[in-house]
Protein backbone atom coordinates (compact mmCIF):
# COMPACT_ATOMS: atom_id res chain seq x y z
CA UNK A 1 0.00 0.00 0.00
CA UNK A 2 1.65 3.17 -1.17
CA UNK A 3 2.02 5.91 1.39
CA UNK A 4 1.06 9.54 1.07
CA UNK A 5 2.56 10.98 -2.09
CA UNK A 6 3.53 14.58 -2.63
CA UNK A 7 4.90 16.30 -5.67
CA UNK A 8 6.99 18.02 -6.53
CA UNK A 9 9.49 17.23 -3.79
CA UNK A 10 11.35 20.46 -4.44
CA UNK A 11 9.94 23.62 -5.98
CA UNK A 12 11.74 26.86 -6.73
CA UNK A 13 9.77 29.98 -7.52
CA UNK A 14 10.60 33.66 -7.96
CA UNK A 15 8.76 36.25 -5.96
CA UNK A 16 5.34 36.93 -7.45
CA UNK A 17 4.95 33.54 -9.13
CA UNK A 18 2.42 30.88 -8.21
CA UNK A 19 3.21 27.62 -6.44
CA UNK A 20 1.05 24.51 -6.73
CA UNK A 21 1.69 21.63 -4.38
CA UNK A 22 -0.02 18.27 -4.85
CA UNK A 23 -0.90 15.54 -2.39
CA UNK A 24 -2.30 12.08 -3.04
CA UNK A 25 -3.55 10.46 0.19
CA UNK A 26 -3.07 6.83 1.11
CA UNK A 27 -5.50 4.42 -0.49
CA UNK A 28 -8.75 4.38 1.45
CA UNK A 29 -8.06 7.70 3.19
CA UNK A 30 -10.55 10.47 2.63
CA UNK A 31 -9.16 13.13 4.98
CA UNK A 32 -6.29 15.38 3.99
CA UNK A 33 -4.39 17.87 6.11
CA UNK A 34 -1.76 20.39 5.11
CA UNK A 35 0.97 21.57 7.49
CA UNK A 36 3.82 24.02 7.06
CA UNK A 37 7.23 23.70 8.68
CA UNK A 38 9.27 26.87 8.75
CA UNK A 39 13.01 26.68 9.47
CA UNK A 40 13.67 25.93 13.15
CA UNK A 41 9.93 25.70 13.80
CA UNK A 42 7.54 22.85 14.42
CA UNK A 43 4.79 21.89 12.05
CA UNK A 44 1.85 24.29 11.93
CA UNK A 45 -1.60 23.23 10.80
CA UNK A 46 -2.94 25.01 7.75
CA UNK A 47 -6.09 23.32 6.47
CA UNK A 48 -8.18 20.15 6.77
CA UNK A 49 -10.18 18.88 3.81
CA UNK A 50 -12.43 16.02 2.87
CA UNK A 51 -13.45 15.29 -0.69
CA UNK A 52 -14.94 18.50 -2.14
CA UNK A 53 -15.15 20.12 1.30
CA UNK A 54 -12.97 22.38 3.39
CA UNK A 55 -13.57 21.36 6.99
CA UNK A 56 -11.16 23.62 8.87
CA UNK A 57 -9.03 26.37 7.34
CA UNK A 58 -8.23 28.16 10.57
CA UNK A 59 -4.48 27.89 9.95
CA UNK A 60 -4.48 29.29 6.42
CA UNK A 61 -3.12 32.78 5.85
CA UNK A 62 -5.99 35.07 4.88
CA UNK A 63 -4.56 35.99 1.50
CA UNK A 64 -2.80 34.23 -1.36
CA UNK A 65 -3.30 30.69 -0.01
CA UNK A 66 -6.03 28.28 -1.07
CA UNK A 67 -6.60 24.54 -0.98
CA UNK A 68 -8.90 22.05 -2.63
CA UNK A 69 -9.53 18.32 -2.62
CA UNK A 70 -11.65 17.50 -5.67
CA UNK A 71 -13.79 14.42 -6.14
CA UNK A 72 -11.18 13.02 -8.46
CA UNK A 73 -7.45 13.64 -8.25
CA UNK A 74 -5.03 14.91 -5.66
CA UNK A 75 -5.43 17.65 -3.12
CA UNK A 76 -3.84 20.93 -4.22
CA UNK A 77 -2.34 23.67 -2.06
CA UNK A 78 -1.99 26.83 -4.09
CA UNK A 79 0.08 29.84 -3.15
CA UNK A 80 -0.34 32.90 -5.32
CA UNK A 81 2.23 35.70 -5.65
CA UNK A 82 4.79 33.93 -3.47
CA UNK A 83 7.06 35.91 -1.16
CA UNK A 84 10.34 34.89 0.47
CA UNK A 85 8.54 34.21 3.75
CA UNK A 86 6.63 31.38 2.04
CA UNK A 87 9.87 29.36 1.79
CA UNK A 88 9.24 26.29 3.93
CA UNK A 89 8.54 22.58 3.85
CA UNK A 90 4.89 21.82 3.20
CA UNK A 91 3.64 18.47 4.41
CA UNK A 92 0.45 16.70 3.60
CA UNK A 93 -1.05 14.07 5.89
CA UNK A 94 -3.99 11.74 5.40
CA UNK A 95 -6.20 9.71 7.68
CA UNK A 96 -9.02 7.22 7.11
CA UNK A 97 -12.70 7.87 7.52
CA UNK A 98 -13.15 9.86 10.69
CA UNK A 99 -15.15 9.17 13.79
CA UNK A 100 -13.12 6.22 15.01
CA UNK A 101 -10.60 6.20 17.77
CA UNK A 102 -7.01 6.70 16.73
CA UNK A 103 -7.56 7.82 13.17
CA UNK A 104 -4.06 9.10 13.23
CA UNK A 105 -2.46 11.04 10.47
CA UNK A 106 0.21 9.69 8.16
CA UNK A 107 2.55 12.14 6.54
CA UNK A 108 4.00 12.43 3.09
CA UNK A 109 7.64 13.30 2.35
CA UNK A 110 6.89 16.99 1.92
CA UNK A 111 7.46 19.62 -0.73
CA UNK A 112 10.29 22.03 -0.07
CA UNK A 113 9.43 25.41 -1.51
CA UNK A 114 12.18 27.93 -2.06
CA UNK A 115 11.27 31.46 -3.10
CA UNK A 116 14.07 33.43 -4.70
CA UNK B 1 1.54 30.60 26.55
CA UNK B 2 1.90 28.21 23.62
CA UNK B 3 -0.52 25.31 23.42
CA UNK B 4 2.33 22.78 23.29
CA UNK B 5 5.81 23.33 24.67
CA UNK B 6 8.78 21.13 23.85
CA UNK B 7 12.43 21.74 24.63
CA UNK B 8 14.10 21.86 21.20
CA UNK B 9 17.44 20.62 22.56
CA UNK B 10 19.64 19.46 20.94
CA UNK B 11 20.24 16.36 23.01
CA UNK B 12 23.31 14.16 22.55
CA UNK B 13 23.66 10.78 24.32
CA UNK B 14 25.94 7.75 24.05
CA UNK B 15 24.67 4.56 22.50
CA UNK B 16 22.76 2.43 24.97
CA UNK B 17 21.54 5.36 27.07
CA UNK B 18 17.94 5.82 28.16
CA UNK B 19 16.47 8.91 26.54
CA UNK B 20 13.60 10.90 28.00
CA UNK B 21 11.70 13.40 25.85
CA UNK B 22 8.92 15.55 27.23
CA UNK B 23 6.18 17.96 26.27
CA UNK B 24 3.77 20.07 28.26
CA UNK B 25 0.49 21.46 27.04
CA UNK B 26 -2.15 23.91 28.14
CA UNK B 27 -5.31 22.83 26.29
CA UNK B 28 -7.46 20.51 28.41
CA UNK B 29 -9.40 19.43 25.30
CA UNK B 30 -6.49 17.36 23.99
CA UNK B 31 -7.31 13.65 24.13
CA UNK B 32 -4.93 12.09 21.61
CA UNK B 33 -1.19 12.26 22.14
CA UNK B 34 1.33 11.24 19.56
CA UNK B 35 5.05 11.07 19.03
CA UNK B 36 6.50 11.43 15.55
CA UNK B 37 10.07 10.86 14.45
CA UNK B 38 11.45 12.96 11.63
CA UNK B 39 14.73 12.25 9.90
CA UNK B 40 16.49 15.10 8.19
CA UNK B 41 14.59 16.33 5.11
CA UNK B 42 11.94 13.63 5.46
CA UNK B 43 8.30 13.60 6.52
CA UNK B 44 7.28 12.85 10.12
CA UNK B 45 6.78 9.17 10.86
CA UNK B 46 4.26 8.11 13.51
CA UNK B 47 5.99 6.30 16.39
CA UNK B 48 3.42 6.05 19.15
CA UNK B 49 -0.05 7.29 19.94
CA UNK B 50 -1.96 7.25 23.22
CA UNK B 51 -5.56 8.03 23.94
CA UNK B 52 -6.13 9.91 27.21
CA UNK B 53 -3.91 9.10 30.20
CA UNK B 54 -1.70 6.10 30.77
CA UNK B 55 1.32 4.27 29.44
CA UNK B 56 1.95 2.49 26.19
CA UNK B 57 4.96 0.37 25.35
CA UNK B 58 6.24 -0.71 21.95
CA UNK B 59 9.62 -2.41 21.88
CA UNK B 60 12.23 0.04 23.13
CA UNK B 61 9.73 2.92 23.21
CA UNK B 62 7.38 3.85 26.04
CA UNK B 63 4.90 6.72 25.89
CA UNK B 64 3.37 8.19 29.03
CA UNK B 65 0.55 10.68 29.40
CA UNK B 66 -0.32 12.46 32.63
CA UNK B 67 -3.40 14.56 31.91
CA UNK B 68 -3.60 15.90 35.45
CA UNK B 69 -0.21 17.54 34.97
CA UNK B 70 -0.67 18.15 31.22
CA UNK B 71 2.63 16.38 30.63
CA UNK B 72 3.63 13.69 28.17
CA UNK B 73 6.85 11.73 27.82
CA UNK B 74 8.59 9.40 25.44
CA UNK B 75 11.27 7.05 26.74
CA UNK B 76 13.73 5.29 24.48
CA UNK B 77 15.63 2.39 26.03
CA UNK B 78 18.94 1.09 24.73
CA UNK B 79 19.20 3.99 22.30
CA UNK B 80 20.84 3.30 18.95
CA UNK B 81 22.59 5.60 16.45
CA UNK B 82 19.65 4.93 14.11
CA UNK B 83 17.42 6.70 16.66
CA UNK B 84 19.18 9.97 15.81
CA UNK B 85 16.39 12.19 14.50
CA UNK B 86 14.05 14.97 15.54
CA UNK B 87 11.21 13.85 17.80
CA UNK B 88 7.97 15.78 17.68
CA UNK B 89 5.12 15.52 20.12
CA UNK B 90 1.66 16.17 18.72
CA UNK B 91 -1.82 16.37 20.16
CA UNK B 92 -5.40 16.59 19.00
CA UNK B 93 -8.88 16.93 20.39
CA UNK B 94 -11.57 14.35 21.03
CA UNK B 95 -12.39 13.61 17.39
CA UNK B 96 -9.08 11.98 16.60
CA UNK B 97 -9.20 13.27 13.07
CA UNK B 98 -8.83 16.85 14.11
CA UNK B 99 -5.82 19.00 13.38
CA UNK B 100 -2.62 18.13 15.17
CA UNK B 101 -0.85 20.68 17.33
CA UNK B 102 2.87 20.03 17.39
CA UNK B 103 5.72 20.86 19.68
CA UNK B 104 8.81 22.40 18.09
CA UNK B 105 10.66 19.07 18.06
CA UNK B 106 13.73 17.84 19.95
CA UNK B 107 16.81 16.97 17.93
CA UNK B 108 18.40 13.80 19.31
CA UNK B 109 21.85 12.45 18.44
CA UNK B 110 22.91 9.02 19.66
CA UNK B 111 26.68 8.64 19.47
CA UNK B 112 28.19 5.20 18.79
PDB file of C-alpha atoms in Angstrom:
ATOM      1  CA  UNK A   1       0.000   0.000   0.000  1.00  0.00           C
ATOM      2  CA  UNK A   2       1.646   3.174  -1.169  1.00  0.00           C
ATOM      3  CA  UNK A   3       2.021   5.911   1.390  1.00  0.00           C
ATOM      4  CA  UNK A   4       1.056   9.544   1.067  1.00  0.00           C
ATOM      5  CA  UNK A   5       2.558  10.976  -2.085  1.00  0.00           C
ATOM      6  CA  UNK A   6       3.527  14.579  -2.627  1.00  0.00           C
ATOM      7  CA  UNK A   7       4.904  16.303  -5.666  1.00  0.00           C
ATOM      8  CA  UNK A   8       6.993  18.020  -6.535  1.00  0.00           C
ATOM      9  CA  UNK A   9       9.491  17.230  -3.791  1.00  0.00           C
ATOM     10  CA  UNK A  10      11.349  20.464  -4.441  1.00  0.00           C
ATOM     11  CA  UNK A  11       9.938  23.615  -5.977  1.00  0.00           C
ATOM     12  CA  UNK A  12      11.739  26.862  -6.730  1.00  0.00           C
ATOM     13  CA  UNK A  13       9.767  29.980  -7.517  1.00  0.00           C
ATOM     14  CA  UNK A  14      10.598  33.658  -7.962  1.00  0.00           C
ATOM     15  CA  UNK A  15       8.757  36.254  -5.965  1.00  0.00           C
ATOM     16  CA  UNK A  16       5.339  36.935  -7.452  1.00  0.00           C
ATOM     17  CA  UNK A  17       4.951  33.541  -9.126  1.00  0.00           C
ATOM     18  CA  UNK A  18       2.415  30.879  -8.214  1.00  0.00           C
ATOM     19  CA  UNK A  19       3.212  27.622  -6.437  1.00  0.00           C
ATOM     20  CA  UNK A  20       1.047  24.505  -6.730  1.00  0.00           C
ATOM     21  CA  UNK A  21       1.685  21.626  -4.377  1.00  0.00           C
ATOM     22  CA  UNK A  22      -0.016  18.268  -4.850  1.00  0.00           C
ATOM     23  CA  UNK A  23      -0.901  15.542  -2.394  1.00  0.00           C
ATOM     24  CA  UNK A  24      -2.302  12.076  -3.045  1.00  0.00           C
ATOM     25  CA  UNK A  25      -3.545  10.460   0.187  1.00  0.00           C
ATOM     26  CA  UNK A  26      -3.071   6.830   1.111  1.00  0.00           C
ATOM     27  CA  UNK A  27      -5.504   4.418  -0.486  1.00  0.00           C
ATOM     28  CA  UNK A  28      -8.745   4.382   1.445  1.00  0.00           C
ATOM     29  CA  UNK A  29      -8.056   7.696   3.192  1.00  0.00           C
ATOM     30  CA  UNK A  30     -10.547  10.473   2.631  1.00  0.00           C
ATOM     31  CA  UNK A  31      -9.164  13.128   4.982  1.00  0.00           C
ATOM     32  CA  UNK A  32      -6.290  15.381   3.987  1.00  0.00           C
ATOM     33  CA  UNK A  33      -4.391  17.868   6.112  1.00  0.00           C
ATOM     34  CA  UNK A  34      -1.756  20.395   5.110  1.00  0.00           C
ATOM     35  CA  UNK A  35       0.966  21.573   7.486  1.00  0.00           C
ATOM     36  CA  UNK A  36       3.816  24.022   7.057  1.00  0.00           C
ATOM     37  CA  UNK A  37       7.227  23.699   8.678  1.00  0.00           C
ATOM     38  CA  UNK A  38       9.270  26.871   8.748  1.00  0.00           C
ATOM     39  CA  UNK A  39      13.011  26.683   9.467  1.00  0.00           C
ATOM     40  CA  UNK A  40      13.667  25.926  13.152  1.00  0.00           C
ATOM     41  CA  UNK A  41       9.928  25.700  13.803  1.00  0.00           C
ATOM     42  CA  UNK A  42       7.545  22.847  14.423  1.00  0.00           C
ATOM     43  CA  UNK A  43       4.789  21.886  12.054  1.00  0.00           C
ATOM     44  CA  UNK A  44       1.853  24.286  11.934  1.00  0.00           C
ATOM     45  CA  UNK A  45      -1.600  23.228  10.803  1.00  0.00           C
ATOM     46  CA  UNK A  46      -2.938  25.013   7.746  1.00  0.00           C
ATOM     47  CA  UNK A  47      -6.092  23.320   6.465  1.00  0.00           C
ATOM     48  CA  UNK A  48      -8.180  20.147   6.772  1.00  0.00           C
ATOM     49  CA  UNK A  49     -10.177  18.876   3.807  1.00  0.00           C
ATOM     50  CA  UNK A  50     -12.429  16.017   2.868  1.00  0.00           C
ATOM     51  CA  UNK A  51     -13.452  15.292  -0.694  1.00  0.00           C
ATOM     52  CA  UNK A  52     -14.941  18.499  -2.140  1.00  0.00           C
ATOM     53  CA  UNK A  53     -15.154  20.120   1.299  1.00  0.00           C
ATOM     54  CA  UNK A  54     -12.967  22.378   3.387  1.00  0.00           C
ATOM     55  CA  UNK A  55     -13.569  21.357   6.988  1.00  0.00           C
ATOM     56  CA  UNK A  56     -11.158  23.622   8.865  1.00  0.00           C
ATOM     57  CA  UNK A  57      -9.031  26.365   7.344  1.00  0.00           C
ATOM     58  CA  UNK A  58      -8.233  28.158  10.574  1.00  0.00           C
ATOM     59  CA  UNK A  59      -4.481  27.895   9.947  1.00  0.00           C
ATOM     60  CA  UNK A  60      -4.479  29.286   6.423  1.00  0.00           C
ATOM     61  CA  UNK A  61      -3.122  32.778   5.848  1.00  0.00           C
ATOM     62  CA  UNK A  62      -5.987  35.071   4.880  1.00  0.00           C
ATOM     63  CA  UNK A  63      -4.564  35.994   1.496  1.00  0.00           C
ATOM     64  CA  UNK A  64      -2.799  34.229  -1.363  1.00  0.00           C
ATOM     65  CA  UNK A  65      -3.302  30.685  -0.012  1.00  0.00           C
ATOM     66  CA  UNK A  66      -6.033  28.283  -1.072  1.00  0.00           C
ATOM     67  CA  UNK A  67      -6.599  24.537  -0.982  1.00  0.00           C
ATOM     68  CA  UNK A  68      -8.895  22.049  -2.629  1.00  0.00           C
ATOM     69  CA  UNK A  69      -9.533  18.323  -2.625  1.00  0.00           C
ATOM     70  CA  UNK A  70     -11.654  17.498  -5.672  1.00  0.00           C
ATOM     71  CA  UNK A  71     -13.793  14.417  -6.137  1.00  0.00           C
ATOM     72  CA  UNK A  72     -11.176  13.022  -8.464  1.00  0.00           C
ATOM     73  CA  UNK A  73      -7.447  13.643  -8.254  1.00  0.00           C
ATOM     74  CA  UNK A  74      -5.027  14.913  -5.656  1.00  0.00           C
ATOM     75  CA  UNK A  75      -5.431  17.652  -3.118  1.00  0.00           C
ATOM     76  CA  UNK A  76      -3.836  20.933  -4.220  1.00  0.00           C
ATOM     77  CA  UNK A  77      -2.342  23.666  -2.062  1.00  0.00           C
ATOM     78  CA  UNK A  78      -1.994  26.827  -4.088  1.00  0.00           C
ATOM     79  CA  UNK A  79       0.075  29.842  -3.150  1.00  0.00           C
ATOM     80  CA  UNK A  80      -0.344  32.904  -5.320  1.00  0.00           C
ATOM     81  CA  UNK A  81       2.230  35.697  -5.648  1.00  0.00           C
ATOM     82  CA  UNK A  82       4.787  33.925  -3.470  1.00  0.00           C
ATOM     83  CA  UNK A  83       7.057  35.912  -1.164  1.00  0.00           C
ATOM     84  CA  UNK A  84      10.338  34.886   0.472  1.00  0.00           C
ATOM     85  CA  UNK A  85       8.541  34.205   3.749  1.00  0.00           C
ATOM     86  CA  UNK A  86       6.633  31.377   2.045  1.00  0.00           C
ATOM     87  CA  UNK A  87       9.871  29.362   1.791  1.00  0.00           C
ATOM     88  CA  UNK A  88       9.235  26.294   3.935  1.00  0.00           C
ATOM     89  CA  UNK A  89       8.540  22.581   3.848  1.00  0.00           C
ATOM     90  CA  UNK A  90       4.893  21.818   3.202  1.00  0.00           C
ATOM     91  CA  UNK A  91       3.637  18.473   4.413  1.00  0.00           C
ATOM     92  CA  UNK A  92       0.454  16.695   3.596  1.00  0.00           C
ATOM     93  CA  UNK A  93      -1.053  14.071   5.895  1.00  0.00           C
ATOM     94  CA  UNK A  94      -3.991  11.740   5.397  1.00  0.00           C
ATOM     95  CA  UNK A  95      -6.196   9.709   7.680  1.00  0.00           C
ATOM     96  CA  UNK A  96      -9.015   7.216   7.108  1.00  0.00           C
ATOM     97  CA  UNK A  97     -12.701   7.870   7.522  1.00  0.00           C
ATOM     98  CA  UNK A  98     -13.152   9.862  10.687  1.00  0.00           C
ATOM     99  CA  UNK A  99     -15.152   9.172  13.788  1.00  0.00           C
ATOM    100  CA  UNK A 100     -13.118   6.217  15.011  1.00  0.00           C
ATOM    101  CA  UNK A 101     -10.598   6.196  17.772  1.00  0.00           C
ATOM    102  CA  UNK A 102      -7.010   6.697  16.727  1.00  0.00           C
ATOM    103  CA  UNK A 103      -7.561   7.821  13.166  1.00  0.00           C
ATOM    104  CA  UNK A 104      -4.056   9.102  13.231  1.00  0.00           C
ATOM    105  CA  UNK A 105      -2.455  11.043  10.468  1.00  0.00           C
ATOM    106  CA  UNK A 106       0.208   9.686   8.156  1.00  0.00           C
ATOM    107  CA  UNK A 107       2.549  12.141   6.536  1.00  0.00           C
ATOM    108  CA  UNK A 108       4.000  12.434   3.090  1.00  0.00           C
ATOM    109  CA  UNK A 109       7.638  13.302   2.346  1.00  0.00           C
ATOM    110  CA  UNK A 110       6.889  16.987   1.923  1.00  0.00           C
ATOM    111  CA  UNK A 111       7.457  19.625  -0.727  1.00  0.00           C
ATOM    112  CA  UNK A 112      10.289  22.029  -0.068  1.00  0.00           C
ATOM    113  CA  UNK A 113       9.430  25.411  -1.505  1.00  0.00           C
ATOM    114  CA  UNK A 114      12.179  27.931  -2.062  1.00  0.00           C
ATOM    115  CA  UNK A 115      11.268  31.457  -3.104  1.00  0.00           C
ATOM    116  CA  UNK A 116      14.069  33.435  -4.699  1.00  0.00           C
TER     117      UNK A 116
ATOM    118  CA  UNK B   1       1.542  30.603  26.548  1.00  0.00           C
ATOM    119  CA  UNK B   2       1.902  28.210  23.621  1.00  0.00           C
ATOM    120  CA  UNK B   3      -0.521  25.307  23.419  1.00  0.00           C
ATOM    121  CA  UNK B   4       2.327  22.777  23.288  1.00  0.00           C
ATOM    122  CA  UNK B   5       5.812  23.331  24.669  1.00  0.00           C
ATOM    123  CA  UNK B   6       8.775  21.131  23.850  1.00  0.00           C
ATOM    124  CA  UNK B   7      12.425  21.738  24.634  1.00  0.00           C
ATOM    125  CA  UNK B   8      14.101  21.863  21.197  1.00  0.00           C
ATOM    126  CA  UNK B   9      17.441  20.623  22.558  1.00  0.00           C
ATOM    127  CA  UNK B  10      19.638  19.465  20.938  1.00  0.00           C
ATOM    128  CA  UNK B  11      20.242  16.357  23.015  1.00  0.00           C
ATOM    129  CA  UNK B  12      23.310  14.161  22.554  1.00  0.00           C
ATOM    130  CA  UNK B  13      23.656  10.784  24.322  1.00  0.00           C
ATOM    131  CA  UNK B  14      25.936   7.745  24.051  1.00  0.00           C
ATOM    132  CA  UNK B  15      24.671   4.558  22.495  1.00  0.00           C
ATOM    133  CA  UNK B  16      22.757   2.426  24.972  1.00  0.00           C
ATOM    134  CA  UNK B  17      21.539   5.356  27.068  1.00  0.00           C
ATOM    135  CA  UNK B  18      17.938   5.820  28.159  1.00  0.00           C
ATOM    136  CA  UNK B  19      16.466   8.912  26.543  1.00  0.00           C
ATOM    137  CA  UNK B  20      13.598  10.900  28.003  1.00  0.00           C
ATOM    138  CA  UNK B  21      11.696  13.398  25.852  1.00  0.00           C
ATOM    139  CA  UNK B  22       8.917  15.554  27.232  1.00  0.00           C
ATOM    140  CA  UNK B  23       6.177  17.962  26.270  1.00  0.00           C
ATOM    141  CA  UNK B  24       3.770  20.068  28.262  1.00  0.00           C
ATOM    142  CA  UNK B  25       0.489  21.460  27.043  1.00  0.00           C
ATOM    143  CA  UNK B  26      -2.152  23.913  28.135  1.00  0.00           C
ATOM    144  CA  UNK B  27      -5.309  22.831  26.294  1.00  0.00           C
ATOM    145  CA  UNK B  28      -7.464  20.507  28.409  1.00  0.00           C
ATOM    146  CA  UNK B  29      -9.397  19.435  25.297  1.00  0.00           C
ATOM    147  CA  UNK B  30      -6.490  17.363  23.988  1.00  0.00           C
ATOM    148  CA  UNK B  31      -7.309  13.650  24.125  1.00  0.00           C
ATOM    149  CA  UNK B  32      -4.929  12.087  21.607  1.00  0.00           C
ATOM    150  CA  UNK B  33      -1.189  12.260  22.141  1.00  0.00           C
ATOM    151  CA  UNK B  34       1.328  11.235  19.559  1.00  0.00           C
ATOM    152  CA  UNK B  35       5.053  11.069  19.026  1.00  0.00           C
ATOM    153  CA  UNK B  36       6.499  11.427  15.553  1.00  0.00           C
ATOM    154  CA  UNK B  37      10.074  10.862  14.446  1.00  0.00           C
ATOM    155  CA  UNK B  38      11.455  12.963  11.629  1.00  0.00           C
ATOM    156  CA  UNK B  39      14.728  12.250   9.901  1.00  0.00           C
ATOM    157  CA  UNK B  40      16.489  15.096   8.189  1.00  0.00           C
ATOM    158  CA  UNK B  41      14.595  16.332   5.109  1.00  0.00           C
ATOM    159  CA  UNK B  42      11.938  13.628   5.459  1.00  0.00           C
ATOM    160  CA  UNK B  43       8.302  13.602   6.516  1.00  0.00           C
ATOM    161  CA  UNK B  44       7.278  12.855  10.121  1.00  0.00           C
ATOM    162  CA  UNK B  45       6.778   9.171  10.865  1.00  0.00           C
ATOM    163  CA  UNK B  46       4.259   8.113  13.507  1.00  0.00           C
ATOM    164  CA  UNK B  47       5.991   6.305  16.390  1.00  0.00           C
ATOM    165  CA  UNK B  48       3.417   6.052  19.147  1.00  0.00           C
ATOM    166  CA  UNK B  49      -0.053   7.286  19.940  1.00  0.00           C
ATOM    167  CA  UNK B  50      -1.955   7.248  23.215  1.00  0.00           C
ATOM    168  CA  UNK B  51      -5.565   8.032  23.937  1.00  0.00           C
ATOM    169  CA  UNK B  52      -6.134   9.910  27.213  1.00  0.00           C
ATOM    170  CA  UNK B  53      -3.912   9.097  30.199  1.00  0.00           C
ATOM    171  CA  UNK B  54      -1.704   6.103  30.767  1.00  0.00           C
ATOM    172  CA  UNK B  55       1.316   4.272  29.436  1.00  0.00           C
ATOM    173  CA  UNK B  56       1.951   2.490  26.194  1.00  0.00           C
ATOM    174  CA  UNK B  57       4.958   0.365  25.347  1.00  0.00           C
ATOM    175  CA  UNK B  58       6.242  -0.713  21.950  1.00  0.00           C
ATOM    176  CA  UNK B  59       9.617  -2.409  21.884  1.00  0.00           C
ATOM    177  CA  UNK B  60      12.232   0.038  23.131  1.00  0.00           C
ATOM    178  CA  UNK B  61       9.733   2.922  23.213  1.00  0.00           C
ATOM    179  CA  UNK B  62       7.378   3.853  26.040  1.00  0.00           C
ATOM    180  CA  UNK B  63       4.903   6.718  25.889  1.00  0.00           C
ATOM    181  CA  UNK B  64       3.374   8.188  29.025  1.00  0.00           C
ATOM    182  CA  UNK B  65       0.549  10.678  29.400  1.00  0.00           C
ATOM    183  CA  UNK B  66      -0.320  12.464  32.627  1.00  0.00           C
ATOM    184  CA  UNK B  67      -3.405  14.561  31.908  1.00  0.00           C
ATOM    185  CA  UNK B  68      -3.595  15.903  35.450  1.00  0.00           C
ATOM    186  CA  UNK B  69      -0.206  17.543  34.973  1.00  0.00           C
ATOM    187  CA  UNK B  70      -0.672  18.148  31.217  1.00  0.00           C
ATOM    188  CA  UNK B  71       2.628  16.384  30.626  1.00  0.00           C
ATOM    189  CA  UNK B  72       3.629  13.687  28.174  1.00  0.00           C
ATOM    190  CA  UNK B  73       6.851  11.731  27.821  1.00  0.00           C
ATOM    191  CA  UNK B  74       8.589   9.399  25.443  1.00  0.00           C
ATOM    192  CA  UNK B  75      11.273   7.053  26.740  1.00  0.00           C
ATOM    193  CA  UNK B  76      13.734   5.294  24.476  1.00  0.00           C
ATOM    194  CA  UNK B  77      15.627   2.394  26.035  1.00  0.00           C
ATOM    195  CA  UNK B  78      18.944   1.086  24.733  1.00  0.00           C
ATOM    196  CA  UNK B  79      19.200   3.989  22.301  1.00  0.00           C
ATOM    197  CA  UNK B  80      20.844   3.303  18.946  1.00  0.00           C
ATOM    198  CA  UNK B  81      22.595   5.599  16.447  1.00  0.00           C
ATOM    199  CA  UNK B  82      19.645   4.934  14.112  1.00  0.00           C
ATOM    200  CA  UNK B  83      17.423   6.702  16.663  1.00  0.00           C
ATOM    201  CA  UNK B  84      19.179   9.966  15.814  1.00  0.00           C
ATOM    202  CA  UNK B  85      16.392  12.189  14.505  1.00  0.00           C
ATOM    203  CA  UNK B  86      14.054  14.968  15.543  1.00  0.00           C
ATOM    204  CA  UNK B  87      11.212  13.847  17.802  1.00  0.00           C
ATOM    205  CA  UNK B  88       7.971  15.783  17.683  1.00  0.00           C
ATOM    206  CA  UNK B  89       5.122  15.515  20.123  1.00  0.00           C
ATOM    207  CA  UNK B  90       1.656  16.170  18.722  1.00  0.00           C
ATOM    208  CA  UNK B  91      -1.825  16.371  20.162  1.00  0.00           C
ATOM    209  CA  UNK B  92      -5.400  16.585  19.000  1.00  0.00           C
ATOM    210  CA  UNK B  93      -8.883  16.934  20.392  1.00  0.00           C
ATOM    211  CA  UNK B  94     -11.569  14.351  21.034  1.00  0.00           C
ATOM    212  CA  UNK B  95     -12.395  13.612  17.389  1.00  0.00           C
ATOM    213  CA  UNK B  96      -9.079  11.979  16.602  1.00  0.00           C
ATOM    214  CA  UNK B  97      -9.200  13.269  13.066  1.00  0.00           C
ATOM    215  CA  UNK B  98      -8.831  16.847  14.108  1.00  0.00           C
ATOM    216  CA  UNK B  99      -5.824  18.999  13.379  1.00  0.00           C
ATOM    217  CA  UNK B 100      -2.625  18.131  15.168  1.00  0.00           C
ATOM    218  CA  UNK B 101      -0.853  20.683  17.332  1.00  0.00           C
ATOM    219  CA  UNK B 102       2.870  20.030  17.388  1.00  0.00           C
ATOM    220  CA  UNK B 103       5.724  20.865  19.679  1.00  0.00           C
ATOM    221  CA  UNK B 104       8.814  22.395  18.091  1.00  0.00           C
ATOM    222  CA  UNK B 105      10.658  19.072  18.061  1.00  0.00           C
ATOM    223  CA  UNK B 106      13.725  17.835  19.952  1.00  0.00           C
ATOM    224  CA  UNK B 107      16.809  16.967  17.928  1.00  0.00           C
ATOM    225  CA  UNK B 108      18.405  13.795  19.306  1.00  0.00           C
ATOM    226  CA  UNK B 109      21.849  12.450  18.440  1.00  0.00           C
ATOM    227  CA  UNK B 110      22.913   9.017  19.663  1.00  0.00           C
ATOM    228  CA  UNK B 111      26.680   8.638  19.465  1.00  0.00           C
ATOM    229  CA  UNK B 112      28.193   5.204  18.795  1.00  0.00           C
TER     230      UNK B 112
END
